[in-house]
Every structure is written in structure tokens, then in C-alpha cells.
CSV table of C-alpha atoms and ligand atoms in Angstrom, one decimal:
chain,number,residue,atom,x,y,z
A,160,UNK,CA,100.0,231.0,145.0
A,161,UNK,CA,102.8,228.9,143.8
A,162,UNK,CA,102.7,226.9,147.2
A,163,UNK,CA,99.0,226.4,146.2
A,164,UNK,CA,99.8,224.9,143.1
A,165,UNK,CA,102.5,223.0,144.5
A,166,UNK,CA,100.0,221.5,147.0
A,167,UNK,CA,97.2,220.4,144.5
A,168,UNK,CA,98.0,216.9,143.4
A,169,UNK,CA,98.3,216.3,139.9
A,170,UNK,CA,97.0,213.6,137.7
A,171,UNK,CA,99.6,210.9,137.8
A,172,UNK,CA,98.3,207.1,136.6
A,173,UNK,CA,95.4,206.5,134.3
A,174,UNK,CA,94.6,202.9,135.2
A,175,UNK,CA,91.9,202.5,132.1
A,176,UNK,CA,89.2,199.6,133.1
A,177,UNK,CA,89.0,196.4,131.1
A,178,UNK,CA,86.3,194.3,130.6
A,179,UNK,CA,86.4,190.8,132.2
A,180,UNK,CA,83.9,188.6,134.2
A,181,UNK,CA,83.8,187.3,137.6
A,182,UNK,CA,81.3,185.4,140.0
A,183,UNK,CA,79.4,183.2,138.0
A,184,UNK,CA,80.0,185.6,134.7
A,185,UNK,CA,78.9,188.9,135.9
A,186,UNK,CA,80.1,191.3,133.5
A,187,UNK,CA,82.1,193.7,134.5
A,188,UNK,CA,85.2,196.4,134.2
A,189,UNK,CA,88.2,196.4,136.8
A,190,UNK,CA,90.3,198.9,137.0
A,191,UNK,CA,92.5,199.1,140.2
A,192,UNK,CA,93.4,195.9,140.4
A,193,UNK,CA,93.0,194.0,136.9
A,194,UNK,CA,96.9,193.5,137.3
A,195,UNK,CA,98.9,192.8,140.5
A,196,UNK,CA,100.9,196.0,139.9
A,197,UNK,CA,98.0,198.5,139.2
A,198,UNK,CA,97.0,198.7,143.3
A,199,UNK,CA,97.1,201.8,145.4
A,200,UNK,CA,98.0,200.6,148.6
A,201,UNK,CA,95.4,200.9,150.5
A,202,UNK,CA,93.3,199.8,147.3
A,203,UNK,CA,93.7,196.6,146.1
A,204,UNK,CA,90.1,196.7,143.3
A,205,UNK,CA,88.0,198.8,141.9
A,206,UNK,CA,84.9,196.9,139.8
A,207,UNK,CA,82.3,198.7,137.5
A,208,UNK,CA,79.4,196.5,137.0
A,209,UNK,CA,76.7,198.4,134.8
A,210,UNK,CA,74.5,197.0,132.2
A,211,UNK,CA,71.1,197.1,131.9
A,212,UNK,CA,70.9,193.4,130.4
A,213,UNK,CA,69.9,190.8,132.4
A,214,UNK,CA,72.4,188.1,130.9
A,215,UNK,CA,75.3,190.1,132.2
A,216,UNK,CA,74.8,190.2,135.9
A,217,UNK,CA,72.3,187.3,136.5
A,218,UNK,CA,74.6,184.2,137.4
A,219,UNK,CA,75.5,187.0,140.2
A,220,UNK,CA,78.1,185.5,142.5
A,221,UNK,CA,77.4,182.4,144.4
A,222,UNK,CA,78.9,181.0,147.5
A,223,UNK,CA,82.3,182.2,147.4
A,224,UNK,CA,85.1,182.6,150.3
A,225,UNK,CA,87.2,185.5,151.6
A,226,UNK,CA,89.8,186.4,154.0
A,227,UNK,CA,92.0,189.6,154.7
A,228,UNK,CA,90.6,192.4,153.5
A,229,UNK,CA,87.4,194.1,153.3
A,230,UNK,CA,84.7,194.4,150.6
A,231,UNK,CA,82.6,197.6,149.8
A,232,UNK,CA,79.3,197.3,147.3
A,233,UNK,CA,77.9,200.6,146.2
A,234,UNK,CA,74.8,199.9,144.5
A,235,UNK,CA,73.6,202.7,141.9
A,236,UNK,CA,70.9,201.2,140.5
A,237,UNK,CA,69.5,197.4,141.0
A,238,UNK,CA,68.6,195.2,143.7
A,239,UNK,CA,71.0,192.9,145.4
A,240,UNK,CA,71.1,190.2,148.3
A,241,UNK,CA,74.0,189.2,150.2
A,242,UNK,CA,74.0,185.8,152.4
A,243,UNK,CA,76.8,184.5,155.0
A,244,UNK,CA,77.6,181.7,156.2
A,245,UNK,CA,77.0,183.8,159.9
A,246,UNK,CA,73.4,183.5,158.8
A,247,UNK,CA,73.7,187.6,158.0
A,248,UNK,CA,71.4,188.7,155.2
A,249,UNK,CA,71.5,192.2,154.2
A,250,UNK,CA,69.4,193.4,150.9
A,251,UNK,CA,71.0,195.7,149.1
A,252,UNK,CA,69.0,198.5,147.3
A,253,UNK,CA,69.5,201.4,144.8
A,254,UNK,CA,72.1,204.2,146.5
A,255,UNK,CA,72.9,201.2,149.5
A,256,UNK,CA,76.5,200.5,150.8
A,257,UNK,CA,77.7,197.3,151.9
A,258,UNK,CA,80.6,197.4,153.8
A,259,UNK,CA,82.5,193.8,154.6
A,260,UNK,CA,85.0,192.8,156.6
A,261,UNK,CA,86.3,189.7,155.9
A,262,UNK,CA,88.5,189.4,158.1
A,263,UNK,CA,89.3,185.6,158.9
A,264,UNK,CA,87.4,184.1,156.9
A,265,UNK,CA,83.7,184.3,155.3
A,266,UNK,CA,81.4,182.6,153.0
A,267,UNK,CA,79.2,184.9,151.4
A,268,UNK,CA,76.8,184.8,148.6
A,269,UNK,CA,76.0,188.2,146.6
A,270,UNK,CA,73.2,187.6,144.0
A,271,UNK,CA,71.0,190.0,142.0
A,272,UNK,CA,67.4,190.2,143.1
A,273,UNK,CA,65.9,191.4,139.5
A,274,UNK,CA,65.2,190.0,136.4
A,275,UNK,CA,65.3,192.7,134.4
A,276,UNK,CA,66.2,196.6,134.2
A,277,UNK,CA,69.5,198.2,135.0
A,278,UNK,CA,72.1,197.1,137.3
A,279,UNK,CA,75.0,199.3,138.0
A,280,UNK,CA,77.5,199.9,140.7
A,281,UNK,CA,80.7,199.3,142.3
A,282,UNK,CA,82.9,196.7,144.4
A,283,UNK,CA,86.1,198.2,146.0
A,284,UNK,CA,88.4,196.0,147.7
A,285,UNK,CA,90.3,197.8,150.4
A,286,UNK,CA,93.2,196.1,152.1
A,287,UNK,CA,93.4,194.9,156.4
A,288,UNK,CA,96.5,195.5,158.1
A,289,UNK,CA,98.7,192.8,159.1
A,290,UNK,CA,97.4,192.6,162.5
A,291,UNK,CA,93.8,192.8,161.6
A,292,UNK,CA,93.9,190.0,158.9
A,293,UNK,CA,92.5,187.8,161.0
A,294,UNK,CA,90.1,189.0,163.2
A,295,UNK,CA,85.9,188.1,163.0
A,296,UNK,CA,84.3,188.9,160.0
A,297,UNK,CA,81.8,191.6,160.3
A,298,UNK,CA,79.5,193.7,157.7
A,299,UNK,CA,77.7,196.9,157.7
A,300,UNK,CA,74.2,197.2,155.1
A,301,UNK,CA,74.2,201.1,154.9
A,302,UNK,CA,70.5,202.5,153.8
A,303,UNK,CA,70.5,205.4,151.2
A,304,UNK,CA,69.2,207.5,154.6
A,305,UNK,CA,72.1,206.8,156.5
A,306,UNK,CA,74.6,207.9,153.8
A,307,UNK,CA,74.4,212.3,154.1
A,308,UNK,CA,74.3,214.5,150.9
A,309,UNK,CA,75.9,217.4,150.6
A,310,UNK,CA,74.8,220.0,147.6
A,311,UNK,CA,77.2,222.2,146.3
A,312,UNK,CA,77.2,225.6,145.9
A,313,UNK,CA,75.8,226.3,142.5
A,314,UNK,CA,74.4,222.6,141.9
A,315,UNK,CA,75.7,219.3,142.2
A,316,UNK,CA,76.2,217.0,145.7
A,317,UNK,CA,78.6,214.4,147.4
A,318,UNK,CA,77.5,211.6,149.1
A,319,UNK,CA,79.4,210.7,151.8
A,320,UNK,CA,80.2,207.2,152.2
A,321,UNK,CA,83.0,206.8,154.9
A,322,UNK,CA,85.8,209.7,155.5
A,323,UNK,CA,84.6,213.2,156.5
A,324,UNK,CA,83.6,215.3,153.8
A,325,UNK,CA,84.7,219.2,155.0
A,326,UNK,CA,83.3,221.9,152.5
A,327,UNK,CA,83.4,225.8,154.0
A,328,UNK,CA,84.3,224.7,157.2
A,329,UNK,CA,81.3,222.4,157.5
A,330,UNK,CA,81.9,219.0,158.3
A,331,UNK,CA,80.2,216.4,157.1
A,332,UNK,CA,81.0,212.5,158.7
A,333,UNK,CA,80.4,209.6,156.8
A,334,UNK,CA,78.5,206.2,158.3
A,335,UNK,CA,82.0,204.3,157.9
A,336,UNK,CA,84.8,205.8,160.2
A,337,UNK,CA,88.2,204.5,163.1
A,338,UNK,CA,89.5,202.1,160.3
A,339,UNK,CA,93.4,201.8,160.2
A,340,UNK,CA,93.4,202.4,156.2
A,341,UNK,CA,90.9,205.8,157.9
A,342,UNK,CA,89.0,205.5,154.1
A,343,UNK,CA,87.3,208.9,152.2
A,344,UNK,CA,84.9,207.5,150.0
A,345,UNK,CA,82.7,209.9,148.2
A,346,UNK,CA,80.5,210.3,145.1
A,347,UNK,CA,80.6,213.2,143.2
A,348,UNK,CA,77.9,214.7,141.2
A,349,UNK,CA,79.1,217.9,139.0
A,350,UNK,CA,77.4,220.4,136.9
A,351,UNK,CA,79.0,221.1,133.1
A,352,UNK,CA,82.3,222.8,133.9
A,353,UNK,CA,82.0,223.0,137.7
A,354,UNK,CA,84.8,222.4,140.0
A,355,UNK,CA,85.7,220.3,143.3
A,356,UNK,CA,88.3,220.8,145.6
A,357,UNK,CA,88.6,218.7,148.7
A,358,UNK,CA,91.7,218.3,151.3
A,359,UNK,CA,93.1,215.0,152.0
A,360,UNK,CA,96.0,214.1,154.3
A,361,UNK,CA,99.5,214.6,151.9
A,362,UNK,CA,100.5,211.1,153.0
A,363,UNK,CA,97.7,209.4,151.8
A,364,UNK,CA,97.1,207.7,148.3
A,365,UNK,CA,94.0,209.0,146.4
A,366,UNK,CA,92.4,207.9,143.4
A,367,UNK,CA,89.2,209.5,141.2
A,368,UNK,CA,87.4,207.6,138.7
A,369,UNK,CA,84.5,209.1,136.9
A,370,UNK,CA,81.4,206.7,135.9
A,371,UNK,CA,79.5,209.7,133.7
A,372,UNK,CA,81.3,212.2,131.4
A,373,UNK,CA,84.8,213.3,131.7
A,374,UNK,CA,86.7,215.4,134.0
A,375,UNK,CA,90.1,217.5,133.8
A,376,UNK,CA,92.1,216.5,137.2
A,377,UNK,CA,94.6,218.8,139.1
A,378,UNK,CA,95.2,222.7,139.6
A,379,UNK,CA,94.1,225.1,136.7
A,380,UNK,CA,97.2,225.1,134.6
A,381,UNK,CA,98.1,222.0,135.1
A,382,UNK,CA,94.6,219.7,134.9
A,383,UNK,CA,94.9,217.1,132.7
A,384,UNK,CA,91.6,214.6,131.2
A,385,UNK,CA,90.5,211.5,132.3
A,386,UNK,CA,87.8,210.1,130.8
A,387,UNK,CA,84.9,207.7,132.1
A,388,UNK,CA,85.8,204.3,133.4
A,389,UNK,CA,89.3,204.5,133.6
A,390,UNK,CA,91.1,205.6,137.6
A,391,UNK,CA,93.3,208.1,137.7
A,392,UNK,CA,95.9,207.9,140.5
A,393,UNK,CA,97.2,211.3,141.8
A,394,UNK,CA,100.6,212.8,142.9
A,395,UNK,CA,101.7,214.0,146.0
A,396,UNK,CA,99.8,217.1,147.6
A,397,UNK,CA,97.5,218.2,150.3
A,398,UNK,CA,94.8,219.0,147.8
A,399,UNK,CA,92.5,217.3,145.1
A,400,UNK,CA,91.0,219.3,142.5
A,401,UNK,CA,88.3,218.3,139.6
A,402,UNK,CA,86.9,220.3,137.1
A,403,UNK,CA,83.5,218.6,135.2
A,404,UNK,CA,83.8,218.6,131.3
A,405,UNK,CA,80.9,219.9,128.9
A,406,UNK,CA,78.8,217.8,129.8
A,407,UNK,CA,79.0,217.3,134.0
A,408,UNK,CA,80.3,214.6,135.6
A,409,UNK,CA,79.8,211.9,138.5
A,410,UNK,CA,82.6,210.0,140.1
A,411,UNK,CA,84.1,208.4,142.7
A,412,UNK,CA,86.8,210.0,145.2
A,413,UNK,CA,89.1,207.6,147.3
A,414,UNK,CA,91.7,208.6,150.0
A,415,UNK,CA,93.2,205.9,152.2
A,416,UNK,CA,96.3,205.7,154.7
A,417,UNK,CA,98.8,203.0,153.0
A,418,UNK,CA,99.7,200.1,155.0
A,419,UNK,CA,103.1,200.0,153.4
A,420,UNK,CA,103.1,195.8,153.7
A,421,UNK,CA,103.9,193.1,151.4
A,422,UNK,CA,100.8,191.6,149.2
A,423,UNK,CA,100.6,188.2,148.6
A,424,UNK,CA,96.6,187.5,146.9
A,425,UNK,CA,95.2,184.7,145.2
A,426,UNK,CA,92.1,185.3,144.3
A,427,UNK,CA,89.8,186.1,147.3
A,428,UNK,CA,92.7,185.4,149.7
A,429,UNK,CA,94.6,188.8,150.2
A,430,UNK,CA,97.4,188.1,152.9
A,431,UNK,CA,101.4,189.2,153.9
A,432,UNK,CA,103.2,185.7,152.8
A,433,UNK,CA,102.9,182.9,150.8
A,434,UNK,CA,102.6,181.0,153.7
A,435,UNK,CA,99.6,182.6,155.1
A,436,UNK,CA,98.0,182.3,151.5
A,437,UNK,CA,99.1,178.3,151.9
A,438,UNK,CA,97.1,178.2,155.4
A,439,UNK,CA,94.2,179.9,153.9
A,440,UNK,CA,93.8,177.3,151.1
A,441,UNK,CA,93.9,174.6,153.4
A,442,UNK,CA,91.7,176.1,156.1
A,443,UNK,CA,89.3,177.1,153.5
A,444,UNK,CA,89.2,173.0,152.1
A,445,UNK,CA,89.4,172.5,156.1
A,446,UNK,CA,86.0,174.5,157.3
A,447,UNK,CA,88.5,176.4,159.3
A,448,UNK,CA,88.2,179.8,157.5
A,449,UNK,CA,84.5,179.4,159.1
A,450,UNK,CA,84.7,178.1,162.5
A,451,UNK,CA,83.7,180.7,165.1
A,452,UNK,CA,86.9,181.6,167.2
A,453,UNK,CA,87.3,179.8,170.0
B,568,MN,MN1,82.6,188.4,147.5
């Protein structure tokens, strides 16, 4: 029992989300991210866009670049389209994924496709390797089909976006697997008071952050609250355990290998050194982010 407890990680960080604005004044809250010391390597973001007012998410982010990391959207309601300079459209739709890798370098465009009514979801940032900084950019536009559900015993589901979810011995894959960072990324839908348990590898970082009531993270004894909107980052441990408060919960779930490398980002430029960051200025002012490799 006590090497139960020992392996259930704890609640160890609350990394509360602020409200800022990006793009072209989306409104927004950031949470992971909203200082350069509040990451959780693999993690570098974690954005909450939800407002069901048109003058907060309209402007919607034009033409903007990228390069060393990838981009996940997680629509929850709303109606989004994403443009490329490769000439890739993908139209994102309520309970769609878009999964970006910008690898090298790309010029995308991600605007709201609805002028009224609610808009609400999530953009993670998730970090490349050293090695794979620079390699093609690439996306994935996951369909609400592709991505399974899994009820719960009792009521309640996860959605599996990438990771394997593995409940009662039943495995359950995700659309989104093989990365180096090897991402779980689930949403969790809990009944008033019910619990989740989940393994994730003891080496890994993991972070929950609840978008609809509260929950109480870690091992009964030694839970602790975290409210909506804010991440909480875990301890060590083997295990992850959440218990719903009064009134149910849904939240996000994120388990990633870290890459254990230096950070330099400026803005939508995540790289190792200052001098990579340097190069990607000046191929960016260049057209050289762009150009097809040779
Ligand atoms: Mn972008």
C-alpha cells in the first residue's frame, strides 16, 4: 500500500492561466508558458481560448511564421481554417485536432470561420528535439471520428488524442504516435466525485489542467485542489490520479518524454542557441524559412 502511494504523483505546481491576447487580439488564457520559466519540458504552451463573443476571437491569427516545434489545436466548440504557405488547408471543426509540425519553417494562417456563437479550445506547443528542429514541416487535420472515446465505468469518457490510453488492460491507441517527446494527450470527462487513474512512464513530465469544475489531484490522503483554468504540474511517480469535485469535471491530461536541451524562443521561433534563433530571423526576412529543401 505505502509503495502505492509512494507511486502516485502528487500535485506539485499550480501554473494559474492569465489572460492576454495573441494573433491579431484573440483573447485568450496561457498557462504553461505565459513566462519562460513556467514550461514543462516537453511543453513549452498551453492556450485556453473560449468565449462565446465574436470580438474576442475574430481578428483570428493571420499569416504568421514558425520553426522548431510543433503546434496542437483542439477545437471544442467553433469552426476554424488553417492555410500554409505549402498550399495545405485543413478546416477545423468542433472535437477536431490539428496536429503541426513546424519543423523548419512554416507560414500558416489560422482564422475563425464563424461570426457568431461560441469558440472554445486549446493550442499546446510541444517542443522538437535538437535533431528534428529542422526537418519539413508537416500537419495532421484529425476528424472527431478518428479520435476513439473511451466511457468509463460508471459514466464519463476520454478521448484519446495521441498516447495510448490503457484502462482494465484494454488498450486504446491514439491517431498521434512514434514522436521522440512519445505525447499522451487526453480529455477527460468525469462524473461529480468520480475518479481517474492512469499510468505514465515515472520519467516523464505530466501536467492536468481542468477547463469545467474542479478537481482534487494525487492519491486519497494526499489530493490536493486545483481549480479550472489553472495547470497543475505533478511530482514524480508511475501513477496519476484525479478525483472530480461536486460538480464533475473535464480536463486535459499531458505526458511527454523531456528533451532535457537548452531553450532559446522568441516568439514563434523555439530553438537550442541564440544563434539558431539569429538564423531564423534572418531566414524568415530571407524567404528561406519557406524554400522547399533542396
Ligand atoms: Mn501559429
Amino acid at each position: 500500500m505505502d509503495n502505492d502511494v509512494a507511486g502516485t504523483r502528487t500535485l506539485q505546481q499550480v501554473i494559474q492561466s492569465v489572460p492576454t491576447s495573441d494573433g491579431a487580439g484573440v483573447k485568450l488564457r496561457r498557462s504553461l508558458g505565459r513566462s519562460q520559466g513556467l514550461r514543462l519540458d516537453p511543453f513549452l504552451m498551453l492556450d485556453e481560448f473560449s468565449s462565446d463573443d465574436a470580438n474576442d476571437y475574430i481578428a483570428g491569427f493571420p499569416a504568421h511564421p514558425h520553426r522548431g516545434f510543433e503546434t496542437v489545436t483542439y477545437l471544442l466548440d467553433g469552426h476554424m481554417l488553417h492555410e500554409d504557405h505549402l498550399g495545405h488547408r485543413g478546416d477545423l471543426k468542433t472535437g477536431g485536432v490539428q496536429w503541426m509540425t513546424a519543423g523548419r519553417g512554416i507560414i500558416h494562417s489560422e482564422m475563425p470561420q464563424q461570426e457568431q456563437g461560441r469558440m472554445r479550445g486549446f493550442q499546446l506547443w510541444i517542443n522538437l528535439p535538437a535533431r528534428e528542429k529542422m526537418k519539413p514541416a508537416g500537419y495532421r487535420d484529425l476528424q472527431p471520428p478518428e479520435i476513439p472515446v473511451v466511457p468509463l465505468p460508471g459514466g464519463g469518457r476520454v478521448k484519446v488524442i495521441a498516447g495510448t490510453l490503457v484502462l482494465d488492460g484494454q488498450s486504446t491507441p491514439g491517431p498521434i504516435q512514434g514522436l521522440t517527446t512519445d505525447p499522451l494527450y487526453i480529455d477527460v470527462e468525469l462524473l461529480a466525485a468520480a475518479t481517474f487513474s492512469h499510468a505514465v512512464k515515472s520519467d516523464y513530465n505530466v501536467f492536468v489542467y481542468p477547463y469545467e469544475g474542479s478537481v482534487n489531484v494525487g492519491p486519497t490522503g494526499a489530493a490536493r485542489p486545483l481549480d479550472a483554468h489553472s495547470a497543475g504540474a505533478l511530482s514524480a511517480g508511475d501513477r496519476i490520479e484525479v478525483t472530480a469535485g461536486a460538480e464533475g469535471a473535464r480536463l486535459l491530461v499531458l505526458a511527454g518524454r523531456p528533451l532535457h536541451e537548452p531553450i532559446v524562443q522568441y516568439g514563434p521561433f523555439v530553438m537550442n542557441t541564440r544563434e539558431e534563433i539569429e538564423q531564423a530571423i534572418r531566414d524568415y526576412q530571407s524567404g528561406e524559412l519557406t524554400r522547399p529543401a533542396a
